[in-house]
PDB file of C-alpha atoms in Angstrom:
ATOM      1  CA  UNK A   1      52.058  -0.746  17.846  1.00 58.00           C
ATOM      2  CA  UNK A   2      51.166  -3.637  15.555  1.00 65.00           C
ATOM      3  CA  UNK A   3      49.457  -2.807  12.269  1.00 61.00           C
ATOM      4  CA  UNK A   4      47.175  -5.128  10.325  1.00 66.00           C
ATOM      5  CA  UNK A   5      48.788  -7.037   7.524  1.00 74.00           C
ATOM      6  CA  UNK A   6      47.894  -6.438   3.879  1.00 67.00           C
ATOM      7  CA  UNK A   7      45.977  -9.716   3.833  1.00 75.00           C
ATOM      8  CA  UNK A   8      43.939  -8.742   6.901  1.00 71.00           C
ATOM      9  CA  UNK A   9      43.127  -5.342   5.379  1.00 64.00           C
ATOM     10  CA  UNK A  10      41.941  -6.983   2.135  1.00 77.00           C
ATOM     11  CA  UNK A  11      39.787  -9.527   4.000  1.00 70.00           C
ATOM     12  CA  UNK A  12      38.236  -6.855   6.238  1.00 76.00           C
ATOM     13  CA  UNK A  13      37.540  -4.612   3.231  1.00 79.00           C
ATOM     14  CA  UNK A  14      35.919  -7.470   1.295  1.00 73.00           C
ATOM     15  CA  UNK A  15      33.759  -8.506   4.260  1.00 71.00           C
ATOM     16  CA  UNK A  16      32.672  -4.896   4.850  1.00 78.00           C
ATOM     17  CA  UNK A  17      31.766  -4.386   1.170  1.00 70.00           C
ATOM     18  CA  UNK A  18      29.755  -7.614   1.060  1.00 76.00           C
ATOM     19  CA  UNK A  19      27.934  -6.652   4.263  1.00 68.00           C
ATOM     20  CA  UNK A  20      26.993  -3.245   2.825  1.00 62.00           C
ATOM     21  CA  UNK A  21      25.805  -4.806  -0.443  1.00 62.00           C
ATOM     22  CA  UNK A  22      23.631  -7.281   1.452  1.00 58.00           C
ATOM     23  CA  UNK A  23      22.230  -4.502   3.665  1.00 56.00           C
ATOM     24  CA  UNK A  24      21.485  -2.292   0.653  1.00 53.00           C
ATOM     25  CA  UNK A  25      19.741  -5.142  -1.160  1.00 47.00           C
ATOM     26  CA  UNK A  26      17.603  -5.813   1.910  1.00 47.00           C
ATOM     27  CA  UNK A  27      16.729  -2.158   2.499  1.00 46.00           C
ATOM     28  CA  UNK A  28      16.345  -1.051  -1.143  1.00 44.00           C
ATOM     29  CA  UNK A  29      15.493  -4.070  -3.316  1.00 44.00           C
ATOM     30  CA  UNK A  30      13.657  -1.833  -5.799  1.00 39.00           C
ATOM     31  CA  UNK A  31      16.988  -0.321  -6.880  1.00 39.00           C
ATOM     32  CA  UNK A  32      18.337  -3.768  -7.755  1.00 42.00           C
ATOM     33  CA  UNK A  33      15.239  -4.592  -9.787  1.00 40.00           C
ATOM     34  CA  UNK A  34      15.000  -1.357 -11.737  1.00 37.00           C
ATOM     35  CA  UNK A  35      15.082  -3.173 -15.085  1.00 39.00           C
ATOM     36  CA  UNK A  36      12.222  -5.478 -14.224  1.00 36.00           C
ATOM     37  CA  UNK A  37       8.736  -4.575 -15.372  1.00 34.00           C
ATOM     38  CA  UNK A  38       6.419  -2.887 -12.923  1.00 40.00           C
ATOM     39  CA  UNK A  39       3.781  -5.564 -13.106  1.00 40.00           C
ATOM     40  CA  UNK A  40       4.617  -8.877 -11.507  1.00 40.00           C
ATOM     41  CA  UNK A  41       4.657 -11.917 -13.747  1.00 39.00           C
ATOM     42  CA  UNK A  42       1.747 -13.721 -12.181  1.00 47.00           C
ATOM     43  CA  UNK A  43      -1.203 -15.372 -13.859  1.00 54.00           C
ATOM     44  CA  UNK A  44      -3.601 -13.331 -11.773  1.00 72.00           C
ATOM     45  CA  UNK A  45      -2.130  -9.950 -12.632  1.00 88.00           C
ATOM     46  CA  UNK A  46      -2.899  -6.843 -10.561  1.00 94.00           C
ATOM     47  CA  UNK A  47      -5.638  -7.417  -8.006  1.00 94.00           C
ATOM     48  CA  UNK A  48      -7.206  -5.776  -4.997  1.00 96.00           C
ATOM     49  CA  UNK A  49      -8.055  -8.048  -2.089  1.00 95.00           C
ATOM     50  CA  UNK A  50     -10.707  -6.646   0.221  1.00 96.00           C
ATOM     51  CA  UNK A  51     -10.726  -8.059   3.741  1.00 93.00           C
ATOM     52  CA  UNK A  52     -14.254  -7.389   4.948  1.00 89.00           C
ATOM     53  CA  UNK A  53     -14.843  -7.525   8.690  1.00 84.00           C
ATOM     54  CA  UNK A  54     -18.428  -8.509   7.940  1.00 85.00           C
ATOM     55  CA  UNK A  55     -19.446 -10.600   4.931  1.00 86.00           C
ATOM     56  CA  UNK A  56     -21.651 -13.429   6.090  1.00 82.00           C
ATOM     57  CA  UNK A  57     -23.969 -14.359   3.206  1.00 86.00           C
ATOM     58  CA  UNK A  58     -24.700 -14.033  -0.494  1.00 87.00           C
ATOM     59  CA  UNK A  59     -26.776 -10.934   0.247  1.00 89.00           C
ATOM     60  CA  UNK A  60     -23.715  -9.216   1.718  1.00 88.00           C
ATOM     61  CA  UNK A  61     -21.621 -10.230  -1.286  1.00 90.00           C
ATOM     62  CA  UNK A  62     -24.256  -8.920  -3.699  1.00 92.00           C
ATOM     63  CA  UNK A  63     -24.202  -5.527  -1.967  1.00 93.00           C
ATOM     64  CA  UNK A  64     -20.390  -5.406  -2.080  1.00 94.00           C
ATOM     65  CA  UNK A  65     -20.446  -6.182  -5.802  1.00 94.00           C
ATOM     66  CA  UNK A  66     -23.073  -3.520  -6.349  1.00 95.00           C
ATOM     67  CA  UNK A  67     -21.015  -0.968  -4.421  1.00 96.00           C
ATOM     68  CA  UNK A  68     -17.946  -1.609  -6.586  1.00 96.00           C
ATOM     69  CA  UNK A  69     -19.700  -2.135  -9.915  1.00 95.00           C
ATOM     70  CA  UNK A  70     -19.489   1.451 -11.188  1.00 92.00           C
ATOM     71  CA  UNK A  71     -15.911   2.131 -10.119  1.00 96.00           C
ATOM     72  CA  UNK A  72     -13.387   2.392 -12.980  1.00 96.00           C
ATOM     73  CA  UNK A  73     -10.369   0.111 -12.983  1.00 96.00           C
ATOM     74  CA  UNK A  74     -12.029  -2.908 -11.350  1.00 97.00           C
ATOM     75  CA  UNK A  75     -13.330  -6.089 -12.979  1.00 96.00           C
ATOM     76  CA  UNK A  76     -16.149  -6.757 -10.530  1.00 95.00           C
ATOM     77  CA  UNK A  77     -17.771  -9.316 -12.839  1.00 94.00           C
ATOM     78  CA  UNK A  78     -14.783 -11.632 -12.318  1.00 94.00           C
ATOM     79  CA  UNK A  79     -14.337 -10.905  -8.620  1.00 93.00           C
ATOM     80  CA  UNK A  80     -13.719 -13.991  -6.503  1.00 88.00           C
ATOM     81  CA  UNK A  81     -15.937 -14.276  -3.457  1.00 82.00           C
ATOM     82  CA  UNK A  82     -15.391 -16.403  -0.359  1.00 79.00           C
ATOM     83  CA  UNK A  83     -15.870 -20.142  -0.804  1.00 73.00           C
ATOM     84  CA  UNK A  84     -17.639 -20.660   2.498  1.00 74.00           C
ATOM     85  CA  UNK A  85     -20.509 -18.222   2.295  1.00 78.00           C
ATOM     86  CA  UNK A  86     -24.045 -18.922   3.500  1.00 77.00           C
ATOM     87  CA  UNK A  87     -26.904 -18.464   1.049  1.00 80.00           C
ATOM     88  CA  UNK A  88     -29.095 -15.599   2.181  1.00 81.00           C
ATOM     89  CA  UNK A  89     -32.000 -17.987   2.763  1.00 83.00           C
ATOM     90  CA  UNK A  90     -29.899 -20.075   5.170  1.00 78.00           C
ATOM     91  CA  UNK A  91     -28.541 -16.976   6.898  1.00 76.00           C
ATOM     92  CA  UNK A  92     -32.137 -16.004   7.696  1.00 80.00           C
ATOM     93  CA  UNK A  93     -32.750 -19.242   9.567  1.00 81.00           C
ATOM     94  CA  UNK A  94     -32.761 -19.160  13.384  1.00 85.00           C
ATOM     95  CA  UNK A  95     -29.450 -20.292  14.791  1.00 76.00           C
ATOM     96  CA  UNK A  96     -27.478 -19.617  11.593  1.00 75.00           C
ATOM     97  CA  UNK A  97     -23.899 -18.636  12.406  1.00 73.00           C
ATOM     98  CA  UNK A  98     -20.312 -18.665  11.174  1.00 68.00           C
ATOM     99  CA  UNK A  99     -17.033 -19.195  12.988  1.00 69.00           C
ATOM    100  CA  UNK A 100     -15.901 -15.865  11.577  1.00 71.00           C
ATOM    101  CA  UNK A 101     -18.261 -13.282  10.103  1.00 72.00           C
ATOM    102  CA  UNK A 102     -15.390 -11.698   8.184  1.00 78.00           C
ATOM    103  CA  UNK A 103     -14.517 -12.752   4.643  1.00 86.00           C
ATOM    104  CA  UNK A 104     -12.416 -11.847   1.627  1.00 90.00           C
ATOM    105  CA  UNK A 105     -13.261 -10.619  -1.864  1.00 94.00           C
ATOM    106  CA  UNK A 106     -10.529 -10.562  -4.525  1.00 94.00           C
ATOM    107  CA  UNK A 107     -11.147  -8.161  -7.415  1.00 96.00           C
ATOM    108  CA  UNK A 108      -8.999  -8.110 -10.599  1.00 96.00           C
ATOM    109  CA  UNK A 109      -7.651  -4.654 -11.472  1.00 96.00           C
ATOM    110  CA  UNK A 110      -8.024  -3.818 -15.148  1.00 95.00           C
ATOM    111  CA  UNK A 111      -6.554  -0.306 -15.057  1.00 95.00           C
ATOM    112  CA  UNK A 112      -4.320   0.829 -12.192  1.00 94.00           C
ATOM    113  CA  UNK A 113      -4.245   4.362 -13.599  1.00 92.00           C
ATOM    114  CA  UNK A 114      -7.968   4.946 -13.129  1.00 95.00           C
ATOM    115  CA  UNK A 115      -8.398   3.107  -9.834  1.00 97.00           C
ATOM    116  CA  UNK A 116      -9.062   5.451  -6.901  1.00 97.00           C
ATOM    117  CA  UNK A 117      -8.714   3.714  -3.541  1.00 97.00           C
ATOM    118  CA  UNK A 118     -10.544   6.494  -1.707  1.00 96.00           C
ATOM    119  CA  UNK A 119     -13.477   5.947  -4.070  1.00 97.00           C
ATOM    120  CA  UNK A 120     -13.374   2.224  -3.243  1.00 97.00           C
ATOM    121  CA  UNK A 121     -13.447   2.960   0.482  1.00 95.00           C
ATOM    122  CA  UNK A 122     -16.246   5.521   0.068  1.00 96.00           C
ATOM    123  CA  UNK A 123     -18.366   3.238  -2.145  1.00 97.00           C
ATOM    124  CA  UNK A 124     -18.198   0.448   0.429  1.00 96.00           C
ATOM    125  CA  UNK A 125     -19.048   2.789   3.300  1.00 95.00           C
ATOM    126  CA  UNK A 126     -21.977   4.262   1.381  1.00 95.00           C
ATOM    127  CA  UNK A 127     -23.311   0.720   1.097  1.00 94.00           C
ATOM    128  CA  UNK A 128     -22.765   0.074   4.790  1.00 93.00           C
ATOM    129  CA  UNK A 129     -19.442  -1.825   4.681  1.00 94.00           C
ATOM    130  CA  UNK A 130     -15.902  -1.188   5.831  1.00 93.00           C
ATOM    131  CA  UNK A 131     -12.856  -2.918   4.382  1.00 93.00           C
ATOM    132  CA  UNK A 132     -10.516  -3.746   7.244  1.00 91.00           C
ATOM    133  CA  UNK A 133      -7.696  -4.136   4.737  1.00 92.00           C
ATOM    134  CA  UNK A 134      -7.248  -3.413   1.032  1.00 95.00           C
ATOM    135  CA  UNK A 135      -4.272  -5.416  -0.170  1.00 94.00           C
ATOM    136  CA  UNK A 136      -2.694  -4.684  -3.537  1.00 95.00           C
ATOM    137  CA  UNK A 137      -1.022  -7.626  -5.253  1.00 93.00           C
ATOM    138  CA  UNK A 138       0.479  -8.434  -8.651  1.00 92.00           C
ATOM    139  CA  UNK A 139       2.501  -5.202  -8.766  1.00 91.00           C
ATOM    140  CA  UNK A 140       6.226  -5.224  -8.070  1.00 87.00           C
ATOM    141  CA  UNK A 141       6.927  -1.543  -7.550  1.00 88.00           C
ATOM    142  CA  UNK A 142       4.535   1.339  -7.156  1.00 93.00           C
ATOM    143  CA  UNK A 143       3.837   4.553  -5.349  1.00 94.00           C
ATOM    144  CA  UNK A 144       0.638   5.953  -3.873  1.00 95.00           C
ATOM    145  CA  UNK A 145      -0.345   9.524  -4.639  1.00 96.00           C
ATOM    146  CA  UNK A 146      -2.792  11.037  -2.142  1.00 96.00           C
ATOM    147  CA  UNK A 147      -4.409  14.329  -3.115  1.00 96.00           C
ATOM    148  CA  UNK A 148      -5.571  16.558  -0.257  1.00 95.00           C
ATOM    149  CA  UNK A 149      -7.976  19.464  -0.067  1.00 93.00           C
ATOM    150  CA  UNK A 150      -6.001  20.911   2.821  1.00 91.00           C
ATOM    151  CA  UNK A 151      -2.264  21.563   2.824  1.00 91.00           C
ATOM    152  CA  UNK A 152      -2.033  25.256   3.602  1.00 92.00           C
ATOM    153  CA  UNK A 153       1.413  25.921   5.046  1.00 92.00           C
ATOM    154  CA  UNK A 154       4.904  24.699   5.757  1.00 91.00           C
ATOM    155  CA  UNK A 155       3.873  23.407   9.161  1.00 92.00           C
ATOM    156  CA  UNK A 156       1.341  21.109   7.483  1.00 92.00           C
ATOM    157  CA  UNK A 157       4.179  19.721   5.369  1.00 90.00           C
ATOM    158  CA  UNK A 158       6.535  19.287   8.301  1.00 89.00           C
ATOM    159  CA  UNK A 159       3.845  17.645  10.409  1.00 89.00           C
ATOM    160  CA  UNK A 160       3.332  14.989   7.746  1.00 87.00           C
ATOM    161  CA  UNK A 161       7.049  14.220   7.516  1.00 84.00           C
ATOM    162  CA  UNK A 162       7.608  14.191  11.259  1.00 85.00           C
ATOM    163  CA  UNK A 163       4.515  12.201  12.199  1.00 82.00           C
ATOM    164  CA  UNK A 164       4.865   9.657   9.378  1.00 79.00           C
ATOM    165  CA  UNK A 165       8.495   9.220  10.441  1.00 75.00           C
ATOM    166  CA  UNK A 166       7.126   8.525  13.928  1.00 71.00           C
ATOM    167  CA  UNK A 167       4.373   6.163  12.758  1.00 70.00           C
ATOM    168  CA  UNK A 168       6.593   4.149  10.435  1.00 68.00           C
ATOM    169  CA  UNK A 169       8.914   2.587  13.073  1.00 65.00           C
ATOM    170  CA  UNK A 170       6.100   2.330  15.600  1.00 56.00           C
ATOM    171  CA  UNK A 171       4.077   0.654  12.880  1.00 53.00           C
ATOM    172  CA  UNK A 172       0.639   1.320  14.364  1.00 49.00           C
ATOM    173  CA  UNK A 173       0.660  -2.292  15.491  1.00 52.00           C
ATOM    174  CA  UNK A 174       2.968  -3.730  12.839  1.00 53.00           C
ATOM    175  CA  UNK A 175       1.754  -1.738   9.833  1.00 68.00           C
ATOM    176  CA  UNK A 176       3.622   0.121   7.104  1.00 78.00           C
ATOM    177  CA  UNK A 177       6.095  -2.699   6.499  1.00 81.00           C
ATOM    178  CA  UNK A 178       5.702  -2.035   2.762  1.00 86.00           C
ATOM    179  CA  UNK A 179       6.426   1.706   3.077  1.00 86.00           C
ATOM    180  CA  UNK A 180       9.838   2.939   1.945  1.00 87.00           C
ATOM    181  CA  UNK A 181       9.501   6.729   2.232  1.00 86.00           C
ATOM    182  CA  UNK A 182       7.101   9.653   1.922  1.00 89.00           C
ATOM    183  CA  UNK A 183       7.418  12.985   0.131  1.00 91.00           C
ATOM    184  CA  UNK A 184       5.183  16.062   0.082  1.00 92.00           C
ATOM    185  CA  UNK A 185       4.403  18.207  -2.958  1.00 93.00           C
ATOM    186  CA  UNK A 186       3.000  21.372  -1.429  1.00 92.00           C
ATOM    187  CA  UNK A 187       2.027  23.026  -4.727  1.00 93.00           C
ATOM    188  CA  UNK A 188      -0.052  20.035  -5.837  1.00 94.00           C
ATOM    189  CA  UNK A 189      -1.302  19.343  -2.296  1.00 94.00           C
ATOM    190  CA  UNK A 190      -0.102  15.794  -2.697  1.00 95.00           C
ATOM    191  CA  UNK A 191       1.502  13.226  -0.423  1.00 94.00           C
ATOM    192  CA  UNK A 192       3.451  10.498  -2.195  1.00 94.00           C
ATOM    193  CA  UNK A 193       4.170   7.179  -0.498  1.00 92.00           C
ATOM    194  CA  UNK A 194       6.889   5.078  -2.115  1.00 92.00           C
ATOM    195  CA  UNK A 195       6.486   1.342  -1.607  1.00 90.00           C
ATOM    196  CA  UNK A 196       9.268  -1.164  -1.182  1.00 87.00           C
ATOM    197  CA  UNK A 197       9.800  -3.696  -3.952  1.00 87.00           C
ATOM    198  CA  UNK A 198       6.956  -6.184  -3.684  1.00 84.00           C
ATOM    199  CA  UNK A 199       7.984  -9.767  -4.246  1.00 84.00           C
ATOM    200  CA  UNK A 200       5.683 -11.857  -6.480  1.00 82.00           C
ATOM    201  CA  UNK A 201       2.931 -13.438  -4.423  1.00 83.00           C
ATOM    202  CA  UNK A 202       3.102 -10.787  -1.703  1.00 86.00           C
ATOM    203  CA  UNK A 203       0.678  -7.922  -1.108  1.00 89.00           C
ATOM    204  CA  UNK A 204       0.710  -4.451   0.431  1.00 90.00           C
ATOM    205  CA  UNK A 205      -2.155  -3.161   2.561  1.00 92.00           C
ATOM    206  CA  UNK A 206      -2.807   0.214   0.941  1.00 92.00           C
ATOM    207  CA  UNK A 207      -5.673   0.892   3.363  1.00 91.00           C
ATOM    208  CA  UNK A 208      -2.981   1.453   5.988  1.00 89.00           C
ATOM    209  CA  UNK A 209      -1.952   4.651   4.208  1.00 90.00           C
ATOM    210  CA  UNK A 210      -5.521   5.984   4.227  1.00 90.00           C
ATOM    211  CA  UNK A 211      -5.866   5.102   7.916  1.00 88.00           C
ATOM    212  CA  UNK A 212      -2.471   6.633   8.647  1.00 86.00           C
ATOM    213  CA  UNK A 213      -3.430   9.936   6.992  1.00 90.00           C
ATOM    214  CA  UNK A 214      -6.736   9.919   8.888  1.00 90.00           C
ATOM    215  CA  UNK A 215      -4.772   9.388  12.103  1.00 86.00           C
ATOM    216  CA  UNK A 216      -2.631  12.414  11.250  1.00 88.00           C
ATOM    217  CA  UNK A 217      -5.782  14.475  10.715  1.00 91.00           C
ATOM    218  CA  UNK A 218      -5.999  14.424   6.914  1.00 93.00           C
ATOM    219  CA  UNK A 219      -8.787  13.093   4.697  1.00 93.00           C
ATOM    220  CA  UNK A 220      -7.399  12.402   1.204  1.00 95.00           C
ATOM    221  CA  UNK A 221      -9.597  13.437  -1.717  1.00 95.00           C
ATOM    222  CA  UNK A 222      -8.205  10.624  -3.838  1.00 96.00           C
ATOM    223  CA  UNK A 223      -5.550   7.917  -3.610  1.00 96.00           C
ATOM    224  CA  UNK A 224      -4.132   6.529  -6.827  1.00 96.00           C
ATOM    225  CA  UNK A 225      -1.576   3.845  -7.693  1.00 96.00           C
ATOM    226  CA  UNK A 226       1.268   4.822 -10.013  1.00 95.00           C
ATOM    227  CA  UNK A 227       3.612   2.271 -11.608  1.00 90.00           C
ATOM    228  CA  UNK A 228       6.180   2.301 -14.376  1.00 69.00           C
ATOM    229  CA  UNK A 229       7.638   5.648 -15.368  1.00 56.00           C
ATOM    230  CA  UNK A 230       8.869   8.358 -12.995  1.00 51.00           C
ATOM    231  CA  UNK A 231       9.280   6.017 -10.052  1.00 47.00           C
ATOM    232  CA  UNK A 232      12.332   7.884  -8.760  1.00 48.00           C
ATOM    233  CA  UNK A 233      11.849   9.925  -5.613  1.00 43.00           C
ATOM    234  CA  UNK A 234      11.052  13.565  -6.157  1.00 41.00           C
ATOM    235  CA  UNK A 235      12.543  16.315  -4.060  1.00 38.00           C
ATOM    236  CA  UNK A 236      10.284  17.485  -1.280  1.00 39.00           C
ATOM    237  CA  UNK A 237       8.489  20.769  -1.888  1.00 41.00           C
ATOM    238  CA  UNK A 238       7.569  22.644   1.229  1.00 39.00           C
ATOM    239  CA  UNK A 239       5.788  25.884   1.808  1.00 38.00           C
ATOM    240  CA  UNK A 240       7.540  28.889   3.274  1.00 36.00           C
TER     241      UNK A 240
END
């Protein structure tokens, strides 16, 4: 039997260690950037980009602004609307059309702590709109805390873990790429979604989490963004 030489053992050990370091950096970049500030160093700062499946004219935009105007945490006055948007008078003309009736509104976030994404979704729906995507940008590392009215037993907890674990690799059509892990706090009736480290310039579609919970059969009462302190994962709390 021929054993590996000392040199071969050292080379194999070094290659294996490097491979594991590279894999860990790719899978858990937030751990390597723990000393960086939570907010990305971009001129725009935190922002919420709403991808509206219908936003064809200035009348639509005015209604979207009105829907969001009273929500805390958003600077609707400085929201950026789509550049190619028909004036309402032109949209009323016979034959008026667009190549794509969908459009984007980018809203600066003034206070992440008070922003409730469920309230954003509800305000738009009450006005007759639906945001196909709500993309959060300008934040490097965050978690989403979803409060539920219903989380009555241990089976509820297990169902969330098992079905989210199923949805994550399946991706519901390529979704949840930003999602790192999920924990359940049974006592607080809260589901916490931990996001992967978000590189500057990139965004995470937080609407996917709302849609995912709806798909599992849950309607969150609120969904808030938490950054900064206490970003470490908490131990799961499950009912008996």
